[in-house]
Amino acid sequence: MLKVTDINVYYGNIHAIKGVSFDVHQGEIVTLIGANGAGKSTILKAVSGLLRSKTGSISFLDSDIGAATAHNIVRRGLVQVPEGRRIFLKMSVQQNLEMGNYIHHRSVMNEKLEDIFTRFPRLKERRKQLGGTLSGGEQQMLAIGRAMMTSPQLLMLDEPSMGLAPLLVEQIFDIITELNASGVTVLLVEQNARMALSVAHRGYVLETGRIVASAPADELLEDEAVRRAYLGG
């Protein structure tokens, strides 16, 4: 579904991503794990069209998207939930969700809203509240709901558990699993490596801009080096 081949991304003179290649198959949850600053978010930005790779290719559904604009990539069905959620704080929950409908005709919006409110009853309860008044977990639900309004085929999540209490982290990962079960393919960037690998089918380990390991998620959970580096022993 997504094939990334030999991408190299720079911030000025800083070589942030170094020859990275990976793929995501339809129906999977694939996770990129690694320390803070390893380059995980940079990879998602390159796939989303927010950054450009100097080399290689990025293919989605057998089409080259390496030079596509970010909004056209969304129209193709590849959507990112950014790190830090980035909801519209001074707009209501419903208005935030409606912003996610911009690629579709307004006639389908009510149907899509009802689908999101069914998935996220908490958002339905708070549909008239301003985004900025929501808790961190509710804001993350809203960010995911807004992305789901676009009807993504592949959903990319950047640090969805960041700043959340453990109970809310479990809720967010339950939501990710449920979305995947309903047919949404997921590419997950997450510093909580144990949680990410517990829901993923496969994982890639990133260190200083390079992929240093890849395997089925359950194998990475048992890998001694991965356990020492990312899972607390």
Tab-separated table of C-alpha atoms in Angstrom, residues 10-232:
chain	number	residue	atom	x	y	z
A	10	TYR	CA	17.826	17.172	5.225
A	11	TYR	CA	17.196	20.141	7.498
A	12	GLY	CA	19.645	22.575	5.941
A	13	ASN	CA	23.016	20.833	6.296
A	14	ILE	CA	21.731	18.312	8.821
A	15	HIS	CA	21.207	14.868	7.286
A	16	ALA	CA	18.148	13.754	9.293
A	17	ILE	CA	16.961	10.674	7.371
A	18	LYS	CA	19.616	8.436	5.832
A	19	GLY	CA	18.607	5.959	3.159
A	20	VAL	CA	15.393	4.782	4.811
A	21	SER	CA	13.231	2.143	3.120
A	22	PHE	CA	10.111	0.439	4.462
A	23	ASP	CA	6.642	-0.626	3.393
A	24	VAL	CA	3.122	-0.909	4.793
A	25	HIS	CA	0.683	-3.504	3.482
A	26	GLN	CA	-3.059	-3.064	3.355
A	27	GLY	CA	-4.772	-3.955	6.641
A	28	GLU	CA	-1.638	-3.720	8.767
A	29	ILE	CA	-0.620	-1.657	11.737
A	30	VAL	CA	3.069	-0.878	11.241
A	31	THR	CA	5.022	1.043	13.859
A	32	LEU	CA	8.221	3.059	13.719
A	33	ILE	CA	9.930	3.094	17.105
A	34	GLY	CA	13.069	4.835	18.287
A	35	ALA	CA	14.440	7.382	20.708
A	36	ASN	CA	13.392	11.023	20.661
A	37	GLY	CA	15.175	12.688	17.739
A	38	ALA	CA	15.698	9.455	15.791
A	39	GLY	CA	13.768	10.843	12.808
A	40	LYS	CA	10.377	9.172	13.167
A	41	SER	CA	8.294	12.337	12.745
A	42	THR	CA	10.504	13.526	9.895
A	43	ILE	CA	9.688	10.349	7.977
A	44	LEU	CA	5.952	10.951	8.390
A	45	LYS	CA	6.355	14.531	7.204
A	46	ALA	CA	8.194	13.306	4.109
A	47	VAL	CA	5.452	10.780	3.356
A	48	SER	CA	2.796	13.483	3.933
A	49	GLY	CA	4.436	15.868	1.468
A	50	LEU	CA	5.467	18.383	4.133
A	51	LEU	CA	9.165	17.670	3.549
A	52	ARG	CA	10.971	16.522	0.392
A	53	SER	CA	13.457	13.707	0.066
A	54	LYS	CA	16.634	14.369	-1.925
A	55	THR	CA	16.640	10.808	-3.264
A	56	GLY	CA	14.540	7.693	-3.619
A	57	SER	CA	10.794	7.363	-4.012
A	58	ILE	CA	7.549	7.259	-2.057
A	59	SER	CA	4.713	5.263	-3.582
A	60	PHE	CA	1.124	5.027	-2.329
A	61	LEU	CA	-1.339	2.637	-3.965
A	62	ASP	CA	1.154	2.143	-6.812
A	63	SER	CA	1.364	5.887	-7.561
A	64	ASP	CA	4.459	8.022	-6.993
A	65	ILE	CA	3.626	10.718	-4.434
A	66	GLY	CA	7.187	11.959	-3.866
A	67	ALA	CA	6.444	15.286	-5.562
A	68	ALA	CA	2.743	15.531	-4.673
A	69	THR	CA	1.435	18.389	-2.536
A	70	ALA	CA	0.248	17.626	0.985
A	71	HIS	CA	-3.428	18.360	0.244
A	72	ASN	CA	-3.390	16.123	-2.841
A	73	ILE	CA	-1.864	13.304	-0.792
A	74	VAL	CA	-4.803	13.651	1.620
A	75	ARG	CA	-7.206	13.471	-1.328
A	76	ARG	CA	-5.608	10.170	-2.326
A	77	GLY	CA	-6.484	8.703	1.087
A	78	LEU	CA	-3.236	9.075	3.041
A	79	VAL	CA	-3.840	11.227	6.139
A	80	GLN	CA	-1.667	12.209	9.089
A	81	VAL	CA	-2.665	13.004	12.673
A	82	PRO	CA	0.200	15.311	13.689
A	83	GLU	CA	2.248	15.260	16.844
A	84	GLY	CA	0.705	17.569	19.428
A	85	ARG	CA	-2.787	17.019	17.958
A	86	ARG	CA	-2.979	20.489	16.319
A	87	ILE	CA	-6.727	20.883	16.717
A	88	PHE	CA	-8.367	24.293	16.306
A	89	LEU	CA	-8.592	25.428	19.922
A	90	LYS	CA	-11.103	28.251	19.366
A	91	MET	CA	-13.478	26.190	17.244
A	92	SER	CA	-16.060	23.770	18.578
A	93	VAL	CA	-15.647	20.014	18.443
A	94	GLN	CA	-18.137	19.804	15.569
A	95	GLN	CA	-16.439	22.629	13.660
A	96	ASN	CA	-13.089	20.846	14.030
A	97	LEU	CA	-14.623	17.706	12.595
A	98	GLU	CA	-16.254	19.625	9.756
A	99	MET	CA	-12.809	20.933	8.781
A	100	GLY	CA	-11.868	17.332	8.080
A	101	ASN	CA	-14.641	17.073	5.506
A	102	TYR	CA	-13.107	19.650	3.171
A	103	ILE	CA	-12.153	17.095	0.510
A	104	HIS	CA	-15.704	15.731	0.309
A	105	HIS	CA	-18.991	17.276	-0.781
A	106	ARG	CA	-20.946	18.862	2.049
A	107	SER	CA	-23.872	16.516	1.350
A	108	VAL	CA	-22.011	13.584	2.972
A	109	MET	CA	-20.882	15.515	6.042
A	110	ASN	CA	-23.785	14.672	8.358
A	111	GLU	CA	-23.364	10.976	7.651
A	112	LYS	CA	-19.666	11.217	8.395
A	113	LEU	CA	-20.274	13.189	11.587
A	114	GLU	CA	-22.673	10.537	12.846
A	115	ASP	CA	-20.089	7.845	12.131
A	116	ILE	CA	-17.468	9.758	14.154
A	117	PHE	CA	-19.912	10.391	17.001
A	118	THR	CA	-20.710	6.665	17.062
A	119	ARG	CA	-17.000	5.829	17.290
A	120	PHE	CA	-16.335	8.591	19.828
A	121	PRO	CA	-19.372	9.105	22.098
A	122	ARG	CA	-17.319	11.544	24.211
A	123	LEU	CA	-17.035	13.872	21.222
A	124	LYS	CA	-20.784	13.737	20.679
A	125	GLU	CA	-21.316	14.806	24.287
A	126	ARG	CA	-18.940	17.726	23.748
A	127	ARG	CA	-19.836	18.618	20.166
A	128	LYS	CA	-20.516	22.288	21.051
A	129	GLN	CA	-17.502	22.730	23.355
A	130	LEU	CA	-14.432	24.609	22.171
A	131	GLY	CA	-11.506	22.366	21.316
A	132	GLY	CA	-9.283	24.211	23.761
A	133	THR	CA	-11.506	23.228	26.707
A	134	LEU	CA	-11.100	19.480	26.114
A	135	SER	CA	-8.765	17.235	28.085
A	136	GLY	CA	-5.625	15.918	26.385
A	137	GLY	CA	-7.240	12.562	25.697
A	138	GLU	CA	-10.354	14.178	24.255
A	139	GLN	CA	-8.224	16.415	22.040
A	140	GLN	CA	-6.428	13.316	20.727
A	141	MET	CA	-9.776	11.680	19.985
A	142	LEU	CA	-10.830	14.847	18.168
A	143	ALA	CA	-7.631	14.893	16.103
A	144	ILE	CA	-8.198	11.265	15.098
A	145	GLY	CA	-11.885	11.936	14.416
A	146	ARG	CA	-11.033	14.928	12.212
A	147	ALA	CA	-8.639	12.738	10.205
A	148	MET	CA	-11.292	10.018	9.893
A	149	MET	CA	-13.675	12.569	8.331
A	150	THR	CA	-11.472	12.369	5.219
A	151	SER	CA	-12.184	8.600	4.875
A	152	PRO	CA	-8.486	7.647	4.940
A	153	GLN	CA	-7.206	4.395	3.521
A	154	LEU	CA	-3.967	4.799	5.420
A	155	LEU	CA	-3.885	6.738	8.698
A	156	MET	CA	-0.530	7.961	10.021
A	157	LEU	CA	-0.406	8.742	13.739
A	158	ASP	CA	2.466	10.750	15.221
A	159	GLU	CA	2.947	10.185	18.975
A	160	PRO	CA	-0.757	9.717	19.824
A	161	SER	CA	-0.030	8.883	23.483
A	162	MET	CA	2.155	11.918	24.172
A	163	GLY	CA	1.311	13.636	27.456
A	164	LEU	CA	-1.576	11.330	28.317
A	165	ALA	CA	-2.216	9.483	31.574
A	166	PRO	CA	-1.761	5.677	31.405
A	167	LEU	CA	-5.513	4.955	31.383
A	168	LEU	CA	-6.030	7.359	28.469
A	169	VAL	CA	-3.071	5.827	26.628
A	170	GLU	CA	-4.851	2.465	26.771
A	171	GLN	CA	-8.042	4.062	25.432
A	172	ILE	CA	-6.202	5.649	22.502
A	173	PHE	CA	-4.543	2.356	21.594
A	174	ASP	CA	-7.906	0.574	21.831
A	175	ILE	CA	-9.232	3.147	19.341
A	176	ILE	CA	-6.286	2.490	16.996
A	177	THR	CA	-6.967	-1.258	17.141
A	178	GLU	CA	-10.683	-0.719	16.473
A	179	LEU	CA	-9.997	1.544	13.492
A	180	ASN	CA	-7.657	-1.054	12.043
A	181	ALA	CA	-10.253	-3.796	12.556
A	182	SER	CA	-12.756	-1.655	10.619
A	183	GLY	CA	-10.435	-1.595	7.595
A	184	VAL	CA	-8.091	1.350	8.146
A	185	THR	CA	-4.393	0.663	7.595
A	186	VAL	CA	-2.207	2.390	10.197
A	187	LEU	CA	1.362	3.691	10.265
A	188	LEU	CA	2.170	4.519	13.880
A	189	VAL	CA	5.041	6.601	15.235
A	190	GLU	CA	5.228	6.212	18.988
A	191	GLN	CA	7.798	6.628	21.754
A	192	ASN	CA	5.880	4.210	23.968
A	193	ALA	CA	7.461	1.272	22.185
A	194	ARG	CA	5.859	-1.419	24.323
A	195	MET	CA	2.322	-0.182	23.620
A	196	ALA	CA	3.066	0.368	19.937
A	197	LEU	CA	4.461	-3.134	19.458
A	198	SER	CA	1.581	-4.648	21.441
A	199	VAL	CA	-0.937	-3.466	18.809
A	200	ALA	CA	1.228	-3.556	15.655
A	201	HIS	CA	1.716	-6.360	13.154
A	202	ARG	CA	5.246	-5.298	12.225
A	203	GLY	CA	7.785	-2.780	13.448
A	204	TYR	CA	10.867	-0.888	12.320
A	205	VAL	CA	13.512	0.393	14.740
A	206	LEU	CA	15.019	3.772	13.884
A	207	GLU	CA	18.331	5.091	15.243
A	208	THR	CA	19.818	8.460	14.231
A	209	GLY	CA	17.954	8.543	10.927
A	210	ARG	CA	18.560	4.928	9.898
A	211	ILE	CA	16.450	1.787	10.176
A	212	VAL	CA	18.535	-0.698	12.161
A	213	ALA	CA	16.000	-3.510	12.603
A	214	SER	CA	12.657	-4.716	11.281
A	215	ALA	CA	10.572	-7.732	12.255
A	216	PRO	CA	7.105	-8.869	13.257
A	217	ALA	CA	6.066	-6.886	16.332
A	218	ASP	CA	5.989	-9.895	18.657
A	219	GLU	CA	9.589	-10.732	17.713
A	220	LEU	CA	10.735	-7.175	18.431
A	221	LEU	CA	9.029	-7.370	21.830
A	222	GLU	CA	11.194	-10.382	22.651
A	223	ASP	CA	14.409	-9.045	21.073
A	224	GLU	CA	17.025	-8.522	23.797
A	225	ALA	CA	18.590	-5.403	22.263
A	226	VAL	CA	15.178	-3.791	21.656
A	227	ARG	CA	14.083	-4.642	25.205
A	228	ARG	CA	17.191	-3.025	26.703
A	229	ALA	CA	17.007	0.089	24.530
A	230	TYR	CA	13.281	0.800	24.365
A	231	LEU	CA	11.279	-1.454	26.673
A	232	GLY	CA	13.025	-0.961	29.988
